Coordinates of C-alpha atoms in Angstrom, one line a residue:
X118 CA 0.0 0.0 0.0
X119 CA 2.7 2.8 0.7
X120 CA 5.0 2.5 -2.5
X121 CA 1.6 3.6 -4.4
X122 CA 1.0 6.3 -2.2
X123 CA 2.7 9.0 -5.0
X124 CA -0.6 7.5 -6.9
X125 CA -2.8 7.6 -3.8
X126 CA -2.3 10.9 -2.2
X127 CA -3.4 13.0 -5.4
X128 CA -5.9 10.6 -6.2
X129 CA -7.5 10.9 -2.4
X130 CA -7.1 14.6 -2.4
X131 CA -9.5 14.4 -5.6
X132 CA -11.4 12.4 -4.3
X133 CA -11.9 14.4 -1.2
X134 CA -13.0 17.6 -3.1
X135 CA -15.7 15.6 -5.0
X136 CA -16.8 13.8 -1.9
X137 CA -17.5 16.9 0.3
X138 CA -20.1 18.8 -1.6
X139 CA -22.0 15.2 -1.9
X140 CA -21.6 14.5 1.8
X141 CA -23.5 17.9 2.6
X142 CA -26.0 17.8 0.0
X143 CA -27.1 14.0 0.5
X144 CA -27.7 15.1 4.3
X145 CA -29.6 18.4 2.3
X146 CA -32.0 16.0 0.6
X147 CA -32.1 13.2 3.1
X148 CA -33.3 15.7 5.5
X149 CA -30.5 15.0 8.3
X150 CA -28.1 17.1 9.7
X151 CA -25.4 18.5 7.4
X152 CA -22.8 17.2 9.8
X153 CA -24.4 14.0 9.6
X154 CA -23.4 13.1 5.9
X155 CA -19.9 14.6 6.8
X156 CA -19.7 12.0 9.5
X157 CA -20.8 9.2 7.2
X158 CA -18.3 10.2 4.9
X159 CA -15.2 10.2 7.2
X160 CA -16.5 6.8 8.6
X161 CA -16.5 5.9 5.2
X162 CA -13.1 6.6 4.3
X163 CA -11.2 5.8 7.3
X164 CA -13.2 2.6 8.8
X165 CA -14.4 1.1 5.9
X166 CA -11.4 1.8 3.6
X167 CA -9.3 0.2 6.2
X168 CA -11.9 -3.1 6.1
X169 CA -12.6 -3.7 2.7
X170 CA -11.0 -5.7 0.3
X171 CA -11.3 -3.6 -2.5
X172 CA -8.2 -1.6 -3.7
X173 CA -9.6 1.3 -5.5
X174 CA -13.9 1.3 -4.0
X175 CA -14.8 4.7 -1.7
X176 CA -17.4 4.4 0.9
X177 CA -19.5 6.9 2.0
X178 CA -23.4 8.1 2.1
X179 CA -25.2 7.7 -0.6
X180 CA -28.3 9.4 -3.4
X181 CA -29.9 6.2 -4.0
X182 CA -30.8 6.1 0.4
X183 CA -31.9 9.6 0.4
X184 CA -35.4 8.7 0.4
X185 CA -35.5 6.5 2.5
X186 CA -33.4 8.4 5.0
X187 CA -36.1 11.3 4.3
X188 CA -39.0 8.7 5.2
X189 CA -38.1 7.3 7.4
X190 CA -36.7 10.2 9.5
X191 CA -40.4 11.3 9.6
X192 CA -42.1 8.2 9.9
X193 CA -39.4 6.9 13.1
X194 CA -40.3 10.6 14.9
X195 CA -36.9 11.8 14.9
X196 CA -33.1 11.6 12.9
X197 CA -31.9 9.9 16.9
X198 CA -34.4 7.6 16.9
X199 CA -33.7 6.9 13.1
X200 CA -29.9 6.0 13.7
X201 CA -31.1 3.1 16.0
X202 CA -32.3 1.5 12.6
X203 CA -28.7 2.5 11.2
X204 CA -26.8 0.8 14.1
X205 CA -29.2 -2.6 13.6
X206 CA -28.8 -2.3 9.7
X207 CA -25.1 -2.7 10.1
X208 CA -25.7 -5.7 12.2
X209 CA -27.8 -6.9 10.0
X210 CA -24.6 -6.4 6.7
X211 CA -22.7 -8.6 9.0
X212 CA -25.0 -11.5 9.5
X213 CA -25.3 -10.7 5.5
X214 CA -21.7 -11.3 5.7
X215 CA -21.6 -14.1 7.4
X216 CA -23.6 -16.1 5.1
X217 CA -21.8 -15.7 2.3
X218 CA -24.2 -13.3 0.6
X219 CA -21.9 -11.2 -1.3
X220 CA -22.2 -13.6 -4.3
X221 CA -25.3 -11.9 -5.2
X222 CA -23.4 -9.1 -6.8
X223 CA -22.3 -11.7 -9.5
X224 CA -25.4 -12.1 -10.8
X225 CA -26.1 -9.5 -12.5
X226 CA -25.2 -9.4 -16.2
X227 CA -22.5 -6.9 -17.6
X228 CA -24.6 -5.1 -19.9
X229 CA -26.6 -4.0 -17.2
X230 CA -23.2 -3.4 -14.9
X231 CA -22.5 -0.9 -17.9
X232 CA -25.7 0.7 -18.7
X233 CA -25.3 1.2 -14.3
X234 CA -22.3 3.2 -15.0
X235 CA -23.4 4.8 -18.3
X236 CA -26.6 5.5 -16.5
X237 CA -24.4 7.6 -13.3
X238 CA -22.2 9.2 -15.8
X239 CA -25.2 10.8 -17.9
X240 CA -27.0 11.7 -14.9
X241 CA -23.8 13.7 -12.9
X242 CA -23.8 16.0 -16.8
X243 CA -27.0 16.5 -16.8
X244 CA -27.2 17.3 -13.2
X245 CA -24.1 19.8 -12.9
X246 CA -25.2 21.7 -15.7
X247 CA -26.9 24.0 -13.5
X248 CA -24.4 24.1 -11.3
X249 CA -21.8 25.2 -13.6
X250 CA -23.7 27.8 -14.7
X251 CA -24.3 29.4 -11.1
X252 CA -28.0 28.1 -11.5
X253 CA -28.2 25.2 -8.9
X254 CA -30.6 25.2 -6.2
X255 CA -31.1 22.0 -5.7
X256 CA -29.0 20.5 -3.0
X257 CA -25.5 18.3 -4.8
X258 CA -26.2 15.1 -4.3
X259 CA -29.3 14.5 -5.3
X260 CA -29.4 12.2 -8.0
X261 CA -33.0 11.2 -8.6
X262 CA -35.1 12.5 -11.3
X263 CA -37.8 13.6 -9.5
X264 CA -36.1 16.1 -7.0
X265 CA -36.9 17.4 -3.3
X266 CA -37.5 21.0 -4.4
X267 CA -40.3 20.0 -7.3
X268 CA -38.6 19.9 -10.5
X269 CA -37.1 17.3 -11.8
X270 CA -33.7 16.6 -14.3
X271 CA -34.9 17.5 -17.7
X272 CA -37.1 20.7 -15.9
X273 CA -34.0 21.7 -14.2
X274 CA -32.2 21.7 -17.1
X275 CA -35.2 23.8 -19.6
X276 CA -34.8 26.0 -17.2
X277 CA -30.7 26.2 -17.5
X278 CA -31.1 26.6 -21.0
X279 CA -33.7 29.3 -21.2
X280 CA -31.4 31.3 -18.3
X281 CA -28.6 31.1 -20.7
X282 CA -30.9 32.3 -23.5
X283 CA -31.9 35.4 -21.6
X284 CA -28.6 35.8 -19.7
X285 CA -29.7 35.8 -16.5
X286 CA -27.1 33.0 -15.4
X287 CA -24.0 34.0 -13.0
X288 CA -21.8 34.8 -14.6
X289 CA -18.8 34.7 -12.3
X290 CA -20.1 30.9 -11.2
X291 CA -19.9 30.3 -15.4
X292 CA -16.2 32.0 -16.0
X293 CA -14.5 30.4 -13.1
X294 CA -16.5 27.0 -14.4
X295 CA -15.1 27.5 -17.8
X296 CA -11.6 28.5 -16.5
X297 CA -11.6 25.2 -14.4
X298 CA -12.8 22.5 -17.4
X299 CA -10.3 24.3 -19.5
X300 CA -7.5 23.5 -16.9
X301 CA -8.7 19.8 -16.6
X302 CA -8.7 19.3 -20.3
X303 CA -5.3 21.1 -20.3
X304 CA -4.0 18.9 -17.6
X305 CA -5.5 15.7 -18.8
X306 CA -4.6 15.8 -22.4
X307 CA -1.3 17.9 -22.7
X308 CA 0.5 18.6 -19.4
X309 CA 0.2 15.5 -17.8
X310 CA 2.7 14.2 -20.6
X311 CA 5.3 17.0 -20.0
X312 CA 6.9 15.5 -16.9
X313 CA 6.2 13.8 -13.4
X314 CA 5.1 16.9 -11.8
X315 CA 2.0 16.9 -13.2
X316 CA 1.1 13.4 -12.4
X317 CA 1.8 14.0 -8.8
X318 CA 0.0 17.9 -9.3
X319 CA -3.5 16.7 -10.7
X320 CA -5.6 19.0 -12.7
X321 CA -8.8 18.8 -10.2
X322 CA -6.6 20.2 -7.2
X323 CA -4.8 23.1 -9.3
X324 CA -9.1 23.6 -10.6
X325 CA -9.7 23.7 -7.1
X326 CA -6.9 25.9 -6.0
X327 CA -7.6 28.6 -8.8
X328 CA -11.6 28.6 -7.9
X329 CA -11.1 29.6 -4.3
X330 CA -7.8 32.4 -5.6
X331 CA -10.7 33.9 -7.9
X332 CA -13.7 34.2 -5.1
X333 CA -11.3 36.0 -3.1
X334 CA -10.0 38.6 -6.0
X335 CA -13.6 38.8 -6.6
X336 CA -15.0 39.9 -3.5
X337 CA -15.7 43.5 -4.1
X338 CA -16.5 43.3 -7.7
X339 CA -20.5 43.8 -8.1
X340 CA -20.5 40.8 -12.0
X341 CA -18.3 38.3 -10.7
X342 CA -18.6 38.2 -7.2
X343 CA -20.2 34.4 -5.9
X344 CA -22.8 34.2 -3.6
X345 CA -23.1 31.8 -0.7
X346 CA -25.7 29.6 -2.4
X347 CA -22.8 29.1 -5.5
X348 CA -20.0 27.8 -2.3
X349 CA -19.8 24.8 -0.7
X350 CA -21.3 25.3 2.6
X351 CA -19.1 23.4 5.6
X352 CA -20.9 23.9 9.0
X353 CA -18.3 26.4 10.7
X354 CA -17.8 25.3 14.7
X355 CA -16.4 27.5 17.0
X356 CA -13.7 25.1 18.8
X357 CA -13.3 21.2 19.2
X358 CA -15.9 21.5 21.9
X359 CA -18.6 22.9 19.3
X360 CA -17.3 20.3 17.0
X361 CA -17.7 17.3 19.0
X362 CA -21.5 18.9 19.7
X363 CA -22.8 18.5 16.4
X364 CA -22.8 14.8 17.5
X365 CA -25.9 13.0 17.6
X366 CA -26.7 9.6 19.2
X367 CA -28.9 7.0 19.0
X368 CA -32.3 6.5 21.2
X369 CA -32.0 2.8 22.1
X370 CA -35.5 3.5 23.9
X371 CA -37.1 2.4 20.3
X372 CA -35.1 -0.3 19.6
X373 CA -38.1 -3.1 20.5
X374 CA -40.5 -0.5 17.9
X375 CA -41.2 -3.0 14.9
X376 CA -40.9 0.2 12.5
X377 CA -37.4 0.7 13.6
X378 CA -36.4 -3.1 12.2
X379 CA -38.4 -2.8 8.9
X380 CA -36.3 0.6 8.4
X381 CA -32.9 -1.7 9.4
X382 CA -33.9 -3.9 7.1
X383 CA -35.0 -1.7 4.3
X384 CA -31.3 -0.1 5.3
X385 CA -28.8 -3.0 5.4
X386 CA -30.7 -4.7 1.9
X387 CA -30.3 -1.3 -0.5
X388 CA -27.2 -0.5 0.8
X389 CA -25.8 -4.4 0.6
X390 CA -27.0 -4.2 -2.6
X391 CA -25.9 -0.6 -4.2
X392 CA -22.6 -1.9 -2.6
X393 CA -21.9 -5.5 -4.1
X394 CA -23.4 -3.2 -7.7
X395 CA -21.0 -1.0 -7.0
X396 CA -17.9 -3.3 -6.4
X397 CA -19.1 -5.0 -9.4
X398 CA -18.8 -1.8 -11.5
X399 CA -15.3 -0.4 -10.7
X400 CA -13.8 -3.5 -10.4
X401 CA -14.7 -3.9 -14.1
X402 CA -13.5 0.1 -14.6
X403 CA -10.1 -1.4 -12.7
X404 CA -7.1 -1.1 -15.1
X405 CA -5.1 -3.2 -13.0
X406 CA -8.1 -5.9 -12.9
X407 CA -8.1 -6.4 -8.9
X408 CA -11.2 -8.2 -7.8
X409 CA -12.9 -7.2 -4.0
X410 CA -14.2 -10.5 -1.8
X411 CA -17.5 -9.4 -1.8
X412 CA -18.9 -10.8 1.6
X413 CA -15.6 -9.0 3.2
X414 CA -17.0 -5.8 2.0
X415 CA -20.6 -6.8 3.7
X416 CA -18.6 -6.8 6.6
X417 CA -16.9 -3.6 6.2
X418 CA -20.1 -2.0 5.5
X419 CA -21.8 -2.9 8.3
X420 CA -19.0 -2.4 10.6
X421 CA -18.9 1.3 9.1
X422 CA -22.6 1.6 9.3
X423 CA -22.9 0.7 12.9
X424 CA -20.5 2.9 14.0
X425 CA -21.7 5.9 11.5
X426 CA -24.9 5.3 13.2
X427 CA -23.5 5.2 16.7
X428 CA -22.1 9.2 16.2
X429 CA -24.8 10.4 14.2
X430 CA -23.9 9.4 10.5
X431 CA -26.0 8.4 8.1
X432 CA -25.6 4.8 6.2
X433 CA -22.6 4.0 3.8
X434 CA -23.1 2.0 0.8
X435 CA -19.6 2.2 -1.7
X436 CA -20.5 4.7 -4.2
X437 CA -19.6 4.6 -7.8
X438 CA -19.2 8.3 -8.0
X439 CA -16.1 8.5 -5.7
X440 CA -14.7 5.7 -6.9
X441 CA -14.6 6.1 -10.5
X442 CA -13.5 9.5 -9.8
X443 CA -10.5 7.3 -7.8
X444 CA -9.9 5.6 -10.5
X445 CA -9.5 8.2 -12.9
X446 CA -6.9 10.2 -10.8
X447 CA -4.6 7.0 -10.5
X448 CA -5.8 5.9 -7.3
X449 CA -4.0 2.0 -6.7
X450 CA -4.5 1.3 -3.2
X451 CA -7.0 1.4 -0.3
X452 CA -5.1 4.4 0.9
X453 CA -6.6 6.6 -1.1
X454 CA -9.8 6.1 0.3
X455 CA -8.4 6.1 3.7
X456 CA -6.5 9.5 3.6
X457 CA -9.9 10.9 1.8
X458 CA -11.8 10.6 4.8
X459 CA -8.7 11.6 7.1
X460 CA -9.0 14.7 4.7
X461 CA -12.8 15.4 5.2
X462 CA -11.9 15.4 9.1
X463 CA -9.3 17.3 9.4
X464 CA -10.8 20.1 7.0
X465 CA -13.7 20.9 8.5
X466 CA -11.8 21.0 11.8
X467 CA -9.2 23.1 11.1
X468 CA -9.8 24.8 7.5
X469 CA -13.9 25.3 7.2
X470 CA -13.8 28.9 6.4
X471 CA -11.5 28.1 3.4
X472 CA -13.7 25.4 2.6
X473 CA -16.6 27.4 1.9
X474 CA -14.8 29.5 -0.5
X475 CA -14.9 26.7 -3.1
X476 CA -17.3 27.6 -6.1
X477 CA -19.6 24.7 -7.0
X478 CA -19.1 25.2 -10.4
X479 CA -16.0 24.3 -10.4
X480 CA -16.7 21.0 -8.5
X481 CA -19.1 20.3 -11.6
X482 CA -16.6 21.1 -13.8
X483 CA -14.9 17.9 -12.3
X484 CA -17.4 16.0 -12.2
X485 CA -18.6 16.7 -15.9
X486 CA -14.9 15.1 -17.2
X487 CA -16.1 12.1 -14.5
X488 CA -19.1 11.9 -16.3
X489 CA -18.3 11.9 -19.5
X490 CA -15.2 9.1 -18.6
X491 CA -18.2 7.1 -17.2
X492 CA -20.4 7.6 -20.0
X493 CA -18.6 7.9 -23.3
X494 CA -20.3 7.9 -26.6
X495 CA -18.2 4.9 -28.1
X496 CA -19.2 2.7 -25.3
X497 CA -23.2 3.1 -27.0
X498 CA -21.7 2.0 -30.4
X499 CA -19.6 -0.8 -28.3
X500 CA -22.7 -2.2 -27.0
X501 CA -24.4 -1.9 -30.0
X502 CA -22.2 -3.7 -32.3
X503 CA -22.5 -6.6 -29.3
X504 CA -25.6 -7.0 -30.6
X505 CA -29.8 -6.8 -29.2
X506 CA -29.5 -8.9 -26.0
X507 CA -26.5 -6.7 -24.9
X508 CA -27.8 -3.7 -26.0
X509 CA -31.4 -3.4 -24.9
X510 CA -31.0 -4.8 -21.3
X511 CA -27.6 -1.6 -21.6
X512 CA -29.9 0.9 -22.7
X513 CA -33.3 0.3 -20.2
X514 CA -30.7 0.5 -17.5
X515 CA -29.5 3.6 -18.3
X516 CA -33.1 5.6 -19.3
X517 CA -34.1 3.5 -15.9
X518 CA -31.2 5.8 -13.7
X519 CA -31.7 8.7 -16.0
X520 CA -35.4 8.9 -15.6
X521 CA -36.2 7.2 -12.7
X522 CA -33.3 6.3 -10.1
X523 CA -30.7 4.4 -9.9
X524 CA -32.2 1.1 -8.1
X525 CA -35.1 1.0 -10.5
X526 CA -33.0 1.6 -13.7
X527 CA -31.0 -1.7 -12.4
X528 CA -34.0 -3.4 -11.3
X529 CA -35.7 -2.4 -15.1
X530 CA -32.5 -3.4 -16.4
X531 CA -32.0 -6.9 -14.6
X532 CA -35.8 -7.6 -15.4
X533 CA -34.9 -7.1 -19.1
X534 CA -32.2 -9.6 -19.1
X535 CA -34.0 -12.2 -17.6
X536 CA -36.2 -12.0 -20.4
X537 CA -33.7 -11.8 -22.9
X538 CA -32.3 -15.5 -21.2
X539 CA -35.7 -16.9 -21.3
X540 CA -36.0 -16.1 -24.4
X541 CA -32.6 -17.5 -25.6
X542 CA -33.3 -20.4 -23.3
X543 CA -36.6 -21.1 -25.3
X544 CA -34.6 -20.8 -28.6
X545 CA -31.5 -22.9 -27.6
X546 CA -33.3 -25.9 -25.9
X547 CA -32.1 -28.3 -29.0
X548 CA -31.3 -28.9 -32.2
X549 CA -33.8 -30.3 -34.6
X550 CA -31.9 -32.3 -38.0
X551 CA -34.0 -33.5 -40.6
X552 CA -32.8 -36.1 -42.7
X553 CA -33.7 -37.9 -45.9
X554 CA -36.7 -40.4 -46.4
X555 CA -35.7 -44.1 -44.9
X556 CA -37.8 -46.5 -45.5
X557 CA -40.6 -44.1 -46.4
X558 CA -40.7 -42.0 -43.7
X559 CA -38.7 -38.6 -43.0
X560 CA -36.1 -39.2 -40.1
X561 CA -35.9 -36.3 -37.8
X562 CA -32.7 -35.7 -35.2
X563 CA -33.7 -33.9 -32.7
X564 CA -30.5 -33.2 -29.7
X565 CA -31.3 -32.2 -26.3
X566 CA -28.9 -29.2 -24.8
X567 CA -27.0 -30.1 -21.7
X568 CA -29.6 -28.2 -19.4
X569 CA -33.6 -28.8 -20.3
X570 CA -35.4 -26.7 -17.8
X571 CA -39.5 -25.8 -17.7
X572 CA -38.6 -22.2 -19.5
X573 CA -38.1 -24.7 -22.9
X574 CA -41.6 -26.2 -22.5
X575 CA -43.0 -23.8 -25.0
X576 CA -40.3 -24.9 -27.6
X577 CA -40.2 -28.7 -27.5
X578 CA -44.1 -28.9 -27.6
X579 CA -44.7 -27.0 -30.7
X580 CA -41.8 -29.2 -32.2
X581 CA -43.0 -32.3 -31.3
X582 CA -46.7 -30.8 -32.0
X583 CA -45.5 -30.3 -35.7
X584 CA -43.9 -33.1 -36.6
X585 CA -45.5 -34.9 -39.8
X586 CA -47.8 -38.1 -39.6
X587 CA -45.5 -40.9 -40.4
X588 CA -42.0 -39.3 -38.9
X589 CA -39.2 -41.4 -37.2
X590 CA -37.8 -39.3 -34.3
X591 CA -34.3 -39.5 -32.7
X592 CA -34.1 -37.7 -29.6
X593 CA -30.8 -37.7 -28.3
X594 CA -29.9 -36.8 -25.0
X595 CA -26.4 -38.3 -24.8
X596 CA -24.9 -34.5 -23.6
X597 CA -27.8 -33.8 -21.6
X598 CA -27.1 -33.4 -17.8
X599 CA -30.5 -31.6 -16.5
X600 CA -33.4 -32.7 -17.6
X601 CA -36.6 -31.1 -16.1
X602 CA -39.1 -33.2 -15.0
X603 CA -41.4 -31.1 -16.9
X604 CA -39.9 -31.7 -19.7
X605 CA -40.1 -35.3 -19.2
X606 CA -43.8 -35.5 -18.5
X607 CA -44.0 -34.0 -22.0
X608 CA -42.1 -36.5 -23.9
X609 CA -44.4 -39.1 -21.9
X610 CA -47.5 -37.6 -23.1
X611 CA -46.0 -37.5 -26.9
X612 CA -44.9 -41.1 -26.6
X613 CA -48.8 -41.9 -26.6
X614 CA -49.3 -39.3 -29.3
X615 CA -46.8 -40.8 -31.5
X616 CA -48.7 -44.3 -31.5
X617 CA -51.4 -42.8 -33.3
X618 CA -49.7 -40.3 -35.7
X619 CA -47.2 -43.3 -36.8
X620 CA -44.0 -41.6 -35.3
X621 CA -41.7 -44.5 -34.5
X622 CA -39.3 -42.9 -31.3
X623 CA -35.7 -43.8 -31.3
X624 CA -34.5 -42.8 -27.7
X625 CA -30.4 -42.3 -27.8
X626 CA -28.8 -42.0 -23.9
X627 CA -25.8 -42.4 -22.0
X628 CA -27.2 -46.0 -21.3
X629 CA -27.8 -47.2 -24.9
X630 CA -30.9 -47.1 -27.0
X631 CA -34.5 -47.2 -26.4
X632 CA -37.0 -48.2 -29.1
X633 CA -40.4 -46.6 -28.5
X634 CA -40.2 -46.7 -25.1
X635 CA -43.3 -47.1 -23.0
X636 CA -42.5 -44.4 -20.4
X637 CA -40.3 -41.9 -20.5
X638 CA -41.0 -41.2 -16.8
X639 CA -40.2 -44.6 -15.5
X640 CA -36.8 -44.7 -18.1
X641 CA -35.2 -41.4 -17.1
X642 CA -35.8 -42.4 -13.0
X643 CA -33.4 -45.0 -13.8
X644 CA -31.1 -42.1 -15.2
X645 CA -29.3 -40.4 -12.1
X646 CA -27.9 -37.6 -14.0
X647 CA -31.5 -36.6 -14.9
X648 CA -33.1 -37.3 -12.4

């Protein structure tokens, strides 16, 4: 871990700019206390860095539990009665743990893993624009598109366009924006290859670094000045003393209220899942390949979330925003994330004031070039080209996060691909041959795939329903190591079928050859591979 840290430390400092503004605004929109999503993001970084398996994964709260954290705040009576059902979900992550459930994560297909990322690329453009213009009210973050203050994405957006149109957008949020994508493209593109210096010096910090020099040169001037709504916006405490009092803590009083372990539960399954998603997507965006033991990071998680909980953070899922934006500054090792969340501590202790002096616009700025990295135009023709069962499942994900959220664009997605299997699986069942005339009759081959389930009913019935009066049949199940007893009670219902059509079965198994057999039920019992 420490011969990467020349890779790590930029990489965490970038990720630590990114991470803050989300922090604060997913507390915004979850309805929780700011310092609350600050918490859950140093517990994040530090606890659950040092846990996890993953190499390159950052932890911290997440969009997709907004809602729920907003419901449930309300419905529980109260954010410390709330992170009760935060403490129990993490216990409940580690009996998830426990049992091995992180396997779940590989179970969903790749094309939907890709329209996921595609998905959270598109969405982080289309909801910075505002921001980069100086227009963004709604709190950073927020990732849904139906959001908290009314509007939604493509609302939000008409109305970015028609306040460029009439030029009533802020113009000093817009130049310093401009100023900043101009010094990432610079730095990405052409400097970065001019020497070490610039690998070590990434473009996001130097973005950063400029955006705060230009509020403060702007101060007095009445065009470019920005406005506290256009600034990050760290709570500011007074001493350690008001620091450690923005606290909260849990009321075990409700722990026996039933409402309390549905919320748990609700809890510790969307953010086991948005996790083992998430480790499934950037260990895919991985250059160097690493893969993360997926019921390990159950266990991180919920070790992270009971403690979050316990100090009055909200819950942790990994989040793919971070940690493609990890990724992308040359993060290698765990100790990227680690140092991130040491960052987001010791900021807001000791440098709040010059944390608020960071324009939000040029935080989009960054997180338009992670967006676009995450959703690049040749990856639609890529998936294209792959062909319909790749490409459909791909692109319902990603209208599913753009237009909907991220959970249901995955769940869309998934539901699209199981269909896409059964349909395959209805197609791919066997092989039909037809031969030549023997002995006056047409001599059909039909071979049996290795795995027959019920999903191929459909298929074998209308083959055997249309084969010709007067047909010998070969059915070959030689290669056939799962054959479901649906299928079978089929084939034993055409075997009295046959007798009166004149189709003469020739039954071909891994035990010889069966002539017409009386029952197919009674022959494959004797088969153990089938049975």
């Amino acid at each position: 871990m420490f011969k990467t840290l020349k890779n790590d430390i930029p990489a965490s400092i970038v990720v630590f700019f990114v991470a803050l503004p989300l922090c604060l605004g997913i507390a915004l929109a979850s309805g929780a206390p700011l310092f609350s999503g600050l918490i859950a993001g140093i517990v994040g970084g530090v606890v659950v860095g040092s846990l996890s398996g993953s190499k390159i994964g950052v932890s911290g709260p997440a969009a997709g539990l907004a809602a729920i954290v907003l419901t449930a705040i309300g419905t529980l009576g109260g954010f410390e009665n709330f992170l009760v059902a935060v403490v129990l979900g993490g216990v409940i992550q580690l009996v998830f743990g426990l049992v091995k459930l992180g396997i779940i994560g590989y179970y969903f297909p790749s094309s939907v893993i890709k329209g996921m990322l595609t998905g959270i690329g598109l969405i982080i453009i289309l909801k910075q624009i505002p921001y980069f213009f100086g227009l963004g009210k709604n709190p950073e973050g927020d990732y849904t598109f139906l959001q908290i203050d009314g509007d939604n994405t493509l609302t939000e957006l008409l109305k970015s366009i028609n306040a460029l149109i009439s030029g009533n957008f802020d113009i000093g949020a817009t130049l310093i924006a401009i100023i900043a994508l101009a010094i990432l493209l610079l730095w990405s593109n052409v400097l970065i290859k001019k020497g070490k210096i610039f690998e070590i010096v990434q473009g996001p910090i130097v973005a950063v670094v400029v955006g705060i020099i230009f509020f403060v040169l702007t101060q007095s001037n009445e065009t470019l000045a920005l406005e506290a709504p256009h600034l990050v916006s760290v709570p500011v405490p007074e001493g350690f003393d008001s620091f450690i009092g923005q606290l909260s803590f849990p009321n075990f009083a409700v722990i026996t209220n039933s409402e309390v372990w549905i919320v748990a539960f609700t809890i510790a399954l969307v953010a086991s899942l948005e996790t083992l998603l998430c480790v499934e997507a950037t260990d895919k965006l991985d250059p160097y390949k690493n893969v993360t033991p997926t019921n390990r990071e159950l266990l991180a998680q919920g070790t992270g979330n009971i403690l979050s909980g316990l100090i009055g953070g909200l819950p942790i899922t990994q989040v793919i925003v971070r940690s493609s934006a990890n990724i992308q500054s040359g993060g290698r090792s765990k100790a990227s994330a680690i140092i991130h969340g040491f960052l987001l501590l010791i900021s807001v202790i000791l440098i709040p004031k010059l944390l608020n002096m960071i324009p939000l616009s040029v935080l989009a700025a960054i997180l338009f070039i992670v967006g676009y990295k995450l959703a690049k135009p040749a990856l639609f023709k890529k998936m294209y080209d792959l062909g319909w069962k790749q490409f459909i499942p791909f692109t319902v994900t990603v209208l599913g996060i753009v237009f909907i959220d991220l959970l249901w664009g995955i769940g869309l997605g998934l539901a699209v691909g199981i269909v896409v299997i059964l349909i395959k699986s209805y197609q791919n069942s066997h092989f039909l041959h037809i031969e030549d005339k023997s002995n006056g009759k047409h001599k059909i081959k039909m071979t049996f795939a290795e795995e027959v389930t019920f999903f191929n009913k459909g298929a074998i019935l209308k083959e055997l329903d249309s084969l010709p009066r007067d047909t010998i049949l070969e059915l070959d199940v030689r290669d056939t190591r799962y054959l479901d007893n649906d299928i079978i009670e089929i084939l034993d219902d055409f075997a009295f079928k046959a007798k009166e059509r004149n189709i003469d079965i020739k039954l071909i198994s891994e035990r010889g050859v069966a002539e017409n057999p009386d029952s197919f039920i009674e022959f494959f019992r004797l088969r153990p591979k089938t049975s």
